[in-house]
Tab-separated table of C-alpha atoms in Angstrom:
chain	number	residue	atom	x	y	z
A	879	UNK	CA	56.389	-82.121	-38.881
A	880	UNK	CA	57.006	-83.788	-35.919
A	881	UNK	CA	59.927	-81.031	-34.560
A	882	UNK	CA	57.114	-78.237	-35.673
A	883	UNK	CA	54.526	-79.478	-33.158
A	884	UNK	CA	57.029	-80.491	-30.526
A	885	UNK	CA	58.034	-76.383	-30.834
A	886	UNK	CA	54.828	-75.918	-30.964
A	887	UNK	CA	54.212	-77.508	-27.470
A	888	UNK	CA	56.807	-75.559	-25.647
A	889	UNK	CA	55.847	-72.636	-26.712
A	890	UNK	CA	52.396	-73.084	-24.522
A	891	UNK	CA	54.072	-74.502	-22.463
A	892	UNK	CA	56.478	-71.566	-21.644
A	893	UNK	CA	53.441	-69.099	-21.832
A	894	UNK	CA	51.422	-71.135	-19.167
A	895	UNK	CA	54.431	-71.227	-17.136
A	896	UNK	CA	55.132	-67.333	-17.542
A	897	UNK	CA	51.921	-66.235	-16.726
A	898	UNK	CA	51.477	-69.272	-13.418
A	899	UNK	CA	54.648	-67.489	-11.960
A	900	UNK	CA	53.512	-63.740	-12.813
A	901	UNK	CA	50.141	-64.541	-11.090
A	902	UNK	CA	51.813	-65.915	-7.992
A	903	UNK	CA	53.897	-63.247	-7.814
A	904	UNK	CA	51.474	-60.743	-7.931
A	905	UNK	CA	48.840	-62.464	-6.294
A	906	UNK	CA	47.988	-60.633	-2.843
A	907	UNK	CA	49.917	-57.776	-3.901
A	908	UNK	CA	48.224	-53.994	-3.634
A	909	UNK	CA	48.257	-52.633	-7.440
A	910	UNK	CA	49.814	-49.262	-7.133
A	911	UNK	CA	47.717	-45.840	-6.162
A	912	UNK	CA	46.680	-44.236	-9.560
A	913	UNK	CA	46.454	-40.613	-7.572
A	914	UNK	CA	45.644	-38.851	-11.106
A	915	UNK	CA	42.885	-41.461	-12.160
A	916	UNK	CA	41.239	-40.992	-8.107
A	917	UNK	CA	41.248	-37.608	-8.646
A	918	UNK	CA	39.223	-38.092	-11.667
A	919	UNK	CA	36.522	-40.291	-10.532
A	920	UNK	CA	36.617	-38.555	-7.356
A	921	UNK	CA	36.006	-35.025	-8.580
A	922	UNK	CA	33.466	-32.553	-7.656
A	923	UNK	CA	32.051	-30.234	-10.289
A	924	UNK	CA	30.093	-27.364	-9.475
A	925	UNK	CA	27.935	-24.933	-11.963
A	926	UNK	CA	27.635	-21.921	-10.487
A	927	UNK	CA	25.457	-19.155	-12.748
A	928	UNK	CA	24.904	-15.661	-12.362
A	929	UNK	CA	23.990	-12.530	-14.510
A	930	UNK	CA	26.123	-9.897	-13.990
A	931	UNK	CA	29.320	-8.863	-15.122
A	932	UNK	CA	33.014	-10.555	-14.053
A	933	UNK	CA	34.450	-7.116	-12.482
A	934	UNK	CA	31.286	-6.372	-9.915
A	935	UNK	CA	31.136	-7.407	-6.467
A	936	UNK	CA	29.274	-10.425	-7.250
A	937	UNK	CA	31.173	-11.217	-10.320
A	938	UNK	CA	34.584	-10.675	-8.344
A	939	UNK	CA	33.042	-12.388	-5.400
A	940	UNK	CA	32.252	-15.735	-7.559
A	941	UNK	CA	35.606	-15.807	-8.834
A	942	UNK	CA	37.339	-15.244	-5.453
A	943	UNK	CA	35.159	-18.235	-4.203
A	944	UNK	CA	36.127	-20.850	-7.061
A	945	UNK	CA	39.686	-19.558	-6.766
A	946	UNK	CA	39.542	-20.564	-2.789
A	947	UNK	CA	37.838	-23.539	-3.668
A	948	UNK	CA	40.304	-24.627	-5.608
A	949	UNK	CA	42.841	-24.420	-3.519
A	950	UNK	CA	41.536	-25.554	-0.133
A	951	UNK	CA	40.124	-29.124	-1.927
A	952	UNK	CA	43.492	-29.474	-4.027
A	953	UNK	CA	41.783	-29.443	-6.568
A	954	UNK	CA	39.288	-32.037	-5.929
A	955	UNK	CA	36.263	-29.691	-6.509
A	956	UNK	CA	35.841	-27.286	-9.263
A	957	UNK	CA	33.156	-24.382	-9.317
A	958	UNK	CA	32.768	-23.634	-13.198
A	959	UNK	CA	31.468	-19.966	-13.471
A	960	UNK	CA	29.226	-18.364	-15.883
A	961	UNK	CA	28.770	-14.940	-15.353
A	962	UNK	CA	27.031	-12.377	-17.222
A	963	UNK	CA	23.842	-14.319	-18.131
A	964	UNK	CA	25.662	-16.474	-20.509
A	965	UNK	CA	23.878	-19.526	-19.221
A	966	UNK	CA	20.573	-18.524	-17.782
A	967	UNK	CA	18.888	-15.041	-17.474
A	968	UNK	CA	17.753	-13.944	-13.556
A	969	UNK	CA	14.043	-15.012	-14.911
A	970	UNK	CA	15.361	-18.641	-15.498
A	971	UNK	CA	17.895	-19.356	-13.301
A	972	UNK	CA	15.869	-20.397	-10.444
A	973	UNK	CA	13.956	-22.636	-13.085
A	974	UNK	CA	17.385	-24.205	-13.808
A	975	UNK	CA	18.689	-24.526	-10.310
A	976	UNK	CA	15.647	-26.327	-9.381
A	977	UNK	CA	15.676	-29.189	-12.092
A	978	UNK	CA	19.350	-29.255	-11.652
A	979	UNK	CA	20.979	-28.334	-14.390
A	980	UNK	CA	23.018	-25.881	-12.309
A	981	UNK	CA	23.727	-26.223	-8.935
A	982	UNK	CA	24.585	-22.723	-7.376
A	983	UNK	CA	23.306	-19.080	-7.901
A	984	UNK	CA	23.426	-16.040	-6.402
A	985	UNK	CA	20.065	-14.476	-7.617
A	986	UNK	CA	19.239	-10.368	-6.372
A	987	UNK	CA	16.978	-10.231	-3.500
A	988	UNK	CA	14.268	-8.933	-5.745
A	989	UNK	CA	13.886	-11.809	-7.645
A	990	UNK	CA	13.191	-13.850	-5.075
A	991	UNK	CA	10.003	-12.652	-3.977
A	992	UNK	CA	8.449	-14.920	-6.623
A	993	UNK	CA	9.210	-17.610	-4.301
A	994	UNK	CA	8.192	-15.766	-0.873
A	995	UNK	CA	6.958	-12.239	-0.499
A	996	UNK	CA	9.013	-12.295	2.648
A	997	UNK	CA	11.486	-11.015	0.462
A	998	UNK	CA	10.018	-8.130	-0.418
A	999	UNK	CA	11.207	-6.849	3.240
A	1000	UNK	CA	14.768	-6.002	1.391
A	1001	UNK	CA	13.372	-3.879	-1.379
A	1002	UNK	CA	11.577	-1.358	0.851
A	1003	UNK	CA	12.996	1.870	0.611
A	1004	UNK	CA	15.027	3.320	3.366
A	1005	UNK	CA	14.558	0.041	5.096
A	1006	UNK	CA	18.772	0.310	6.424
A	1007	UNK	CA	21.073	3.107	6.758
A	1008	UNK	CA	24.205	1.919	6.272
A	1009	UNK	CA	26.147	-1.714	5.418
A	1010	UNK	CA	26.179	-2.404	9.089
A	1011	UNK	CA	22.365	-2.273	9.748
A	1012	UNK	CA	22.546	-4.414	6.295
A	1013	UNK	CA	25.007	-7.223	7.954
A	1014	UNK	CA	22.958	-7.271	11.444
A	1015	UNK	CA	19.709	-8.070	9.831
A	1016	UNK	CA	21.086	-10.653	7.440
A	1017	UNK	CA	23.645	-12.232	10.273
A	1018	UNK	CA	20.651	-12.474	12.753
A	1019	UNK	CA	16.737	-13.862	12.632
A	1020	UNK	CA	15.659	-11.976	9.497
A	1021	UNK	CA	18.369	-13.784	7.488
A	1022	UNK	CA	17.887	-17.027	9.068
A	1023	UNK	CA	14.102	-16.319	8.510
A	1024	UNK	CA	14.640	-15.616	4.358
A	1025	UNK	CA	16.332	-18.270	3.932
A	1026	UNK	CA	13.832	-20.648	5.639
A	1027	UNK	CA	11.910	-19.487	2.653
A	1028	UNK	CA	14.028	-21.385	0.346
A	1029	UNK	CA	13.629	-24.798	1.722
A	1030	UNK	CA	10.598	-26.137	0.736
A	1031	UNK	CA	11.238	-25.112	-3.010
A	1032	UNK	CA	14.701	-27.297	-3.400
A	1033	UNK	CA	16.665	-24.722	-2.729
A	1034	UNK	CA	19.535	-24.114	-0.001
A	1035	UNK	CA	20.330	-20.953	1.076
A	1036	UNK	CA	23.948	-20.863	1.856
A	1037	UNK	CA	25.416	-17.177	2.126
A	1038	UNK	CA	24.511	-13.525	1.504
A	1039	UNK	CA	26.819	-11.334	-0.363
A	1040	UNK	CA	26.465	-7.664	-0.951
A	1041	UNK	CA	26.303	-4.993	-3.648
A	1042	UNK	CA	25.538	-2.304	-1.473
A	1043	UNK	CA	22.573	0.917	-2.143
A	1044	UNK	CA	20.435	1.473	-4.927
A	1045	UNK	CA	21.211	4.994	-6.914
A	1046	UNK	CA	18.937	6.825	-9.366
A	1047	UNK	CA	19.837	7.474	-13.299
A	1048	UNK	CA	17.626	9.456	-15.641
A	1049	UNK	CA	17.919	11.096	-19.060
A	1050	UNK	CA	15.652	13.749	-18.523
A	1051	UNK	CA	16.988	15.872	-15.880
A	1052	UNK	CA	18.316	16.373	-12.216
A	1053	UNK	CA	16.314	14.286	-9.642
A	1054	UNK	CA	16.470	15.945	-6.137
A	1055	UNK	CA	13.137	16.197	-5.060
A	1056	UNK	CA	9.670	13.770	-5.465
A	1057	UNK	CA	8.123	15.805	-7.867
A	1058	UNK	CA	11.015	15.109	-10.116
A	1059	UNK	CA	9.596	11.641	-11.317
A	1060	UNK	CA	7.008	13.329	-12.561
A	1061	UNK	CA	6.241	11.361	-15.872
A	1062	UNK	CA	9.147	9.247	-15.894
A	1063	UNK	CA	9.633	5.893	-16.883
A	1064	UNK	CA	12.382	3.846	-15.310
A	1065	UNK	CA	13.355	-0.127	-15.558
A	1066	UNK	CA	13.113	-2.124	-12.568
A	1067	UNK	CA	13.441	-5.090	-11.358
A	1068	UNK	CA	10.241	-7.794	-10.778
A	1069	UNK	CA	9.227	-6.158	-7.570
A	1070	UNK	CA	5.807	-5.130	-6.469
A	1071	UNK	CA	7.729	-2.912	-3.707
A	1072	UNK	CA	10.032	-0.961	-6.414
A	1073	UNK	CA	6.697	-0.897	-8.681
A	1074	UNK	CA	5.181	0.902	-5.927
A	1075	UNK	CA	8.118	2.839	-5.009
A	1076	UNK	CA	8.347	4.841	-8.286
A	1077	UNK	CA	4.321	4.873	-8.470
A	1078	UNK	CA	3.978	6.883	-5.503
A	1079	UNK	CA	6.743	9.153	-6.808
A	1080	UNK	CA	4.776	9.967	-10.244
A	1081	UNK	CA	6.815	7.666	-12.196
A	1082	UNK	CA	5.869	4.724	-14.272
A	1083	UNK	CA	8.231	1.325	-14.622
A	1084	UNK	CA	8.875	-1.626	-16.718
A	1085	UNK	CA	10.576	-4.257	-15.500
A	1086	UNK	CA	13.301	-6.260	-18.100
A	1087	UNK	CA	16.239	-8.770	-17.261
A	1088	UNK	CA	19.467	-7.026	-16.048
A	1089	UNK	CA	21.305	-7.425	-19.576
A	1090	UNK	CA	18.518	-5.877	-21.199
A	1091	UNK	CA	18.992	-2.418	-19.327
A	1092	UNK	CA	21.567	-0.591	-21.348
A	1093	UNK	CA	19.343	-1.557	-24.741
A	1094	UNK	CA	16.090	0.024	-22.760
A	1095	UNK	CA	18.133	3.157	-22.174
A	1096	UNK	CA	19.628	3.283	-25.156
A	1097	UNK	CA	16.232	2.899	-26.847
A	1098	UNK	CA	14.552	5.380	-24.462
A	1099	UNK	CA	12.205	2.155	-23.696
A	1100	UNK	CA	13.424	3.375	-20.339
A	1101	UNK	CA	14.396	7.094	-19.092
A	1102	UNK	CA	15.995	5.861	-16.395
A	1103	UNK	CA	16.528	3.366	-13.796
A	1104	UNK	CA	17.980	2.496	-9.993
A	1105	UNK	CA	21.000	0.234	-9.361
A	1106	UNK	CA	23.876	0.082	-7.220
A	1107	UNK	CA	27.422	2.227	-8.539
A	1108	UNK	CA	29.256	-0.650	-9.150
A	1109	UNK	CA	26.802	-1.832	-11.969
A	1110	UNK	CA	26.170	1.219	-13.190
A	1111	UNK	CA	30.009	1.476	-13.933
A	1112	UNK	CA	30.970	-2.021	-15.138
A	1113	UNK	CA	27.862	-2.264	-17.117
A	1114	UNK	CA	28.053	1.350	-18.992
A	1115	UNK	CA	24.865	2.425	-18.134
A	1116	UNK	CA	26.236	6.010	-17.661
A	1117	UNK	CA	27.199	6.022	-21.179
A	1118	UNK	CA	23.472	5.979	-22.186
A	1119	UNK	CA	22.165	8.337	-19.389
A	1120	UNK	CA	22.851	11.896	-18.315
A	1121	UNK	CA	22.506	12.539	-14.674
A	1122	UNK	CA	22.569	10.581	-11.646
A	1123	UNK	CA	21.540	11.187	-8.084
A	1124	UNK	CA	23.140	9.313	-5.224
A	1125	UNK	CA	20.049	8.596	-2.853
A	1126	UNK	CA	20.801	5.546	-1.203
A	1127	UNK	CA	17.799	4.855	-1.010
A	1128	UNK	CA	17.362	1.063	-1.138
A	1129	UNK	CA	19.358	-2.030	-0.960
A	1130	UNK	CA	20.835	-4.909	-3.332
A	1131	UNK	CA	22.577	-7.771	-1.912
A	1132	UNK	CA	22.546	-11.741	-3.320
A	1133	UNK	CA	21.283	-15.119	-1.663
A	1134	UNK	CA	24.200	-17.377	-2.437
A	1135	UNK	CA	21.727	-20.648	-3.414
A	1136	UNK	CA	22.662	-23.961	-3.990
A	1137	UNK	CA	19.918	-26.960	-5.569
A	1138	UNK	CA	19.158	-28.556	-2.196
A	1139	UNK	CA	19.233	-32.239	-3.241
A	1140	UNK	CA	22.462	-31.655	-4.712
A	1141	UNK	CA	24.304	-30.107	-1.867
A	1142	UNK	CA	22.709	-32.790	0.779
A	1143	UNK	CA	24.438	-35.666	-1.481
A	1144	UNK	CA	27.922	-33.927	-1.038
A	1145	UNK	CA	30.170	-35.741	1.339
A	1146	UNK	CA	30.838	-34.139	4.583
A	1147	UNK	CA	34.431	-33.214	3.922
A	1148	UNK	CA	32.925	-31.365	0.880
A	1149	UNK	CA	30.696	-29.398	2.647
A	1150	UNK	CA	32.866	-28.109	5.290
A	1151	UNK	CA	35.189	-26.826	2.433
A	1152	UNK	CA	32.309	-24.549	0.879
A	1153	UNK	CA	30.817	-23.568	3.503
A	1154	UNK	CA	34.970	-22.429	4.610
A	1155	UNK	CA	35.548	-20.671	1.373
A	1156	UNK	CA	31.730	-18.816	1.515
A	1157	UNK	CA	32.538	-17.467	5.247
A	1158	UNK	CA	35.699	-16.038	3.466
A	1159	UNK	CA	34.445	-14.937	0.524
A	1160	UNK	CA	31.756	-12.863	1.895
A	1161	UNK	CA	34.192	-11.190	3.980
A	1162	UNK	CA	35.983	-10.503	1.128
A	1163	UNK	CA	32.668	-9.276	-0.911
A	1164	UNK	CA	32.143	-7.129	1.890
A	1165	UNK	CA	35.638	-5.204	1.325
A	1166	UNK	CA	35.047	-5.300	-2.116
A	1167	UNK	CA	31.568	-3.120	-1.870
A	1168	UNK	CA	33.337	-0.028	0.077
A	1169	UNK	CA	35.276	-0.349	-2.639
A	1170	UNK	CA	31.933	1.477	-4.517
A	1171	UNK	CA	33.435	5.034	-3.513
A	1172	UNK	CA	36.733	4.367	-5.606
A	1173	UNK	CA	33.636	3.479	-8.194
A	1174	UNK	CA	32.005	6.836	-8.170
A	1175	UNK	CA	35.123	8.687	-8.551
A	1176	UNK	CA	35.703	6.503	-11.887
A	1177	UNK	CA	32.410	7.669	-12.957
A	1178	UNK	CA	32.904	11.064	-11.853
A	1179	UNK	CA	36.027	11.116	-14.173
A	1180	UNK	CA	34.108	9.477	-16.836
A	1181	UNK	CA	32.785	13.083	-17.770
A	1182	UNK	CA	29.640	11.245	-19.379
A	1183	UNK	CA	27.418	12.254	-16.327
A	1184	UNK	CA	26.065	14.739	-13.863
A	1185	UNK	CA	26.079	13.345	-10.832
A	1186	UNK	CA	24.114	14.816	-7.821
A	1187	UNK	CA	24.022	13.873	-4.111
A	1188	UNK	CA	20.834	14.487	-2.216
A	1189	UNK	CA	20.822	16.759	0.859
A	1190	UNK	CA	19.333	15.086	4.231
A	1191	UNK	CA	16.338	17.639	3.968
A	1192	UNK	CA	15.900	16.168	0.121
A	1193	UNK	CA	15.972	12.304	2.098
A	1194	UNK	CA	13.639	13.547	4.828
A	1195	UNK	CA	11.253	14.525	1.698
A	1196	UNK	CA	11.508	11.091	-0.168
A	1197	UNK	CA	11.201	9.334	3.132
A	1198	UNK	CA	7.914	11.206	3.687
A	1199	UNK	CA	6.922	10.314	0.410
A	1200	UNK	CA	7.269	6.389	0.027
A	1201	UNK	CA	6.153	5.816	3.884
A	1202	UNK	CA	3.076	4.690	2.507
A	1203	UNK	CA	4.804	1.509	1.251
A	1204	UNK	CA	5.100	0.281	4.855
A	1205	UNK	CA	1.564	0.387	5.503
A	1206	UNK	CA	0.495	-1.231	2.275
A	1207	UNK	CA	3.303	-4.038	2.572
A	1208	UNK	CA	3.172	-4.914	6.556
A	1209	UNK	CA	-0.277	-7.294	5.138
A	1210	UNK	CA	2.246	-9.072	2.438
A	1211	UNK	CA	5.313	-9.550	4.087
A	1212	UNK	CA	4.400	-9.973	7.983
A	1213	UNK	CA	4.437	-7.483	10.800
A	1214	UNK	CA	6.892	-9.671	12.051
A	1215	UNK	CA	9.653	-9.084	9.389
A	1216	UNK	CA	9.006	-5.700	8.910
A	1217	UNK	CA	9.896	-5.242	12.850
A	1218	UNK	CA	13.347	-6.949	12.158
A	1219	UNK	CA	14.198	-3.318	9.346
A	1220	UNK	CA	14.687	0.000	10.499
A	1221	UNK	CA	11.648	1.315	8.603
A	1222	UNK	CA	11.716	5.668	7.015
């Protein structure tokens, strides 16, 4: 009994005395750099929704931005994408943004107005040429203006990215001239200028989220509707309408918005990196949307659809036409703004 506790004894003994000399050894000592467990606790993820499908400019463009993410925080920050409306629709993404359960989206132009009518501005018809008129208004005051806008609502207005012009598609027949809306019907989007717009054309319009549109058409809900070639294509719509008309007659671009509280409590270093991989990535949206001829000539060899270009007298006649918009919008959006556009 006696040998059993004296064993016993030593035992502790040799513990205590195992663990004194680990401690002193280790005492003072730096525990090693866990690099894969800082990377954890240190990681940035970012929810990034948007509505429209992965192979348009905006689709391609969000990719392209997490991809250069990616790589230029070594993987410290993460933009998860969800495309195609599988998150939030463009009539509750805003919504979402704003209590934070996403924090970046790239909503259309159009559906900002609900926030400002400032926005509006973009929507009038044959308010820019060309992509370059586009760029100079957006890179100078009436960019910087929009996305003023923004502020006050918890939202941060980051970059613009581009789709490029508006086209026309119908089921009913050719549209060349004005009087061809005649008694149309065509889906829009939540716009009081594009309601207007095919008004004063003798057409009527419902307006429906973006991934309802090939269901409207299908339906005949809707004989037709305006969007840019690139969504036409990757969304199909020509496979549910018969003729097309390249007019060019208005413009679709994106505000690149992130929740405001969320992107003033990212770290500096975080910052600079998206606001690095934006700057590139809308230069590299911008290549991407010349890329909308290549598009045309896919459609053109789709076979499923007439398509018609309109002749500059056919312009000067829809220009004459919707001038009426200016004077009935300068009130709503500012004489100020609507000095910053090129105007019919």
């Amino acid at each position: 009994m006696k040998r059993a506790a004296g064993f016993g004894v030593l035992l502790v003994l040799g513990i205590l005395t195992a663990y004194v000399i680990g401690f002193q050894r280790n005492f003072g000592e730096e525990l090693p750099y866990d690099n894969e467990f800082s990377g954890l606790k240190d990681r940035i993820v970012i929810k990034f929704s948007h509505v429209v499908a992965e192979n348009s400019p905006k689709g391609l463009a969000a990719a392209h931005f997490a991809q250069r993410v990616k790589e230029k925080s070594n993987d410290r920050i993460e933009i998860q994408v969800f495309p195609n409306g599988m998150r939030y629709s463009e009539t509750t993404e805003v919504a979402a943004l704003q209590r934070g359960e996403i924090q970046m989206i790239a909503p259309s132009f159009s559906n900002l107005n609900a926030i400002d009518p400032a926005w509006l501005v973009m929507d009038l018809p044959f308010a820019f040429e060309n992509q370059a008129q586009v760029d100079q208004a957006l890179n100078g005051q009436l960019g910087k203006r929009l996305s003023q806008t923004l502020e006050p609502y918890g939202m941060k207005g980051v970059a613009f990215w581009s789709n490029g012009f508006r086209q026309i598609t119908n089921n009913a027949h050719s549209i060349r001239r004005p009087t061809d809306f005649t008694g149309l019907k065509f889906r829009i989007q939540p716009s009081k200028v594009l309601e207007r717009q095919f008004e004063a054309l003798g057409a009527s319009t419902i307006s429906t989220p973006f991934n309802e549109i090939y269901h409207n058409l299908e339906t005949g809900t809707a004989d037709g509707q305006e969007n840019t070639i690139s969504n036409i294509l990757t969304k199909r719509f020509y496979q549910v309408q018969r003729y097309m008309t390249i007019s060019n007659h208005s413009y679709l671009g994106y505000a690149v918005v992130f929740n405001k509280s969320y992107w003033d409590s990212l770290p500096s270093d975080a910052k600079l990196v998206l606001q690095e991989a934006l700057e590139e990535t809308t230069r590299w949206n911008k290549r991407e949307t010349d890329e909308n001829a290549n598009r045309l000539n896919q459609l053109r060899q789709a076979g499923d659809i007439t398509i018609t270009r309109l002749s500059e007298d056919e312009r000067m006649l829809w220009r004459k036409r919707l001038r009426v918009l200016y004077q009935e919008f300068t009130p709503v959006i500012g004489s100020d703004l609507m000095n910053m556009i090129q105007g019919p």
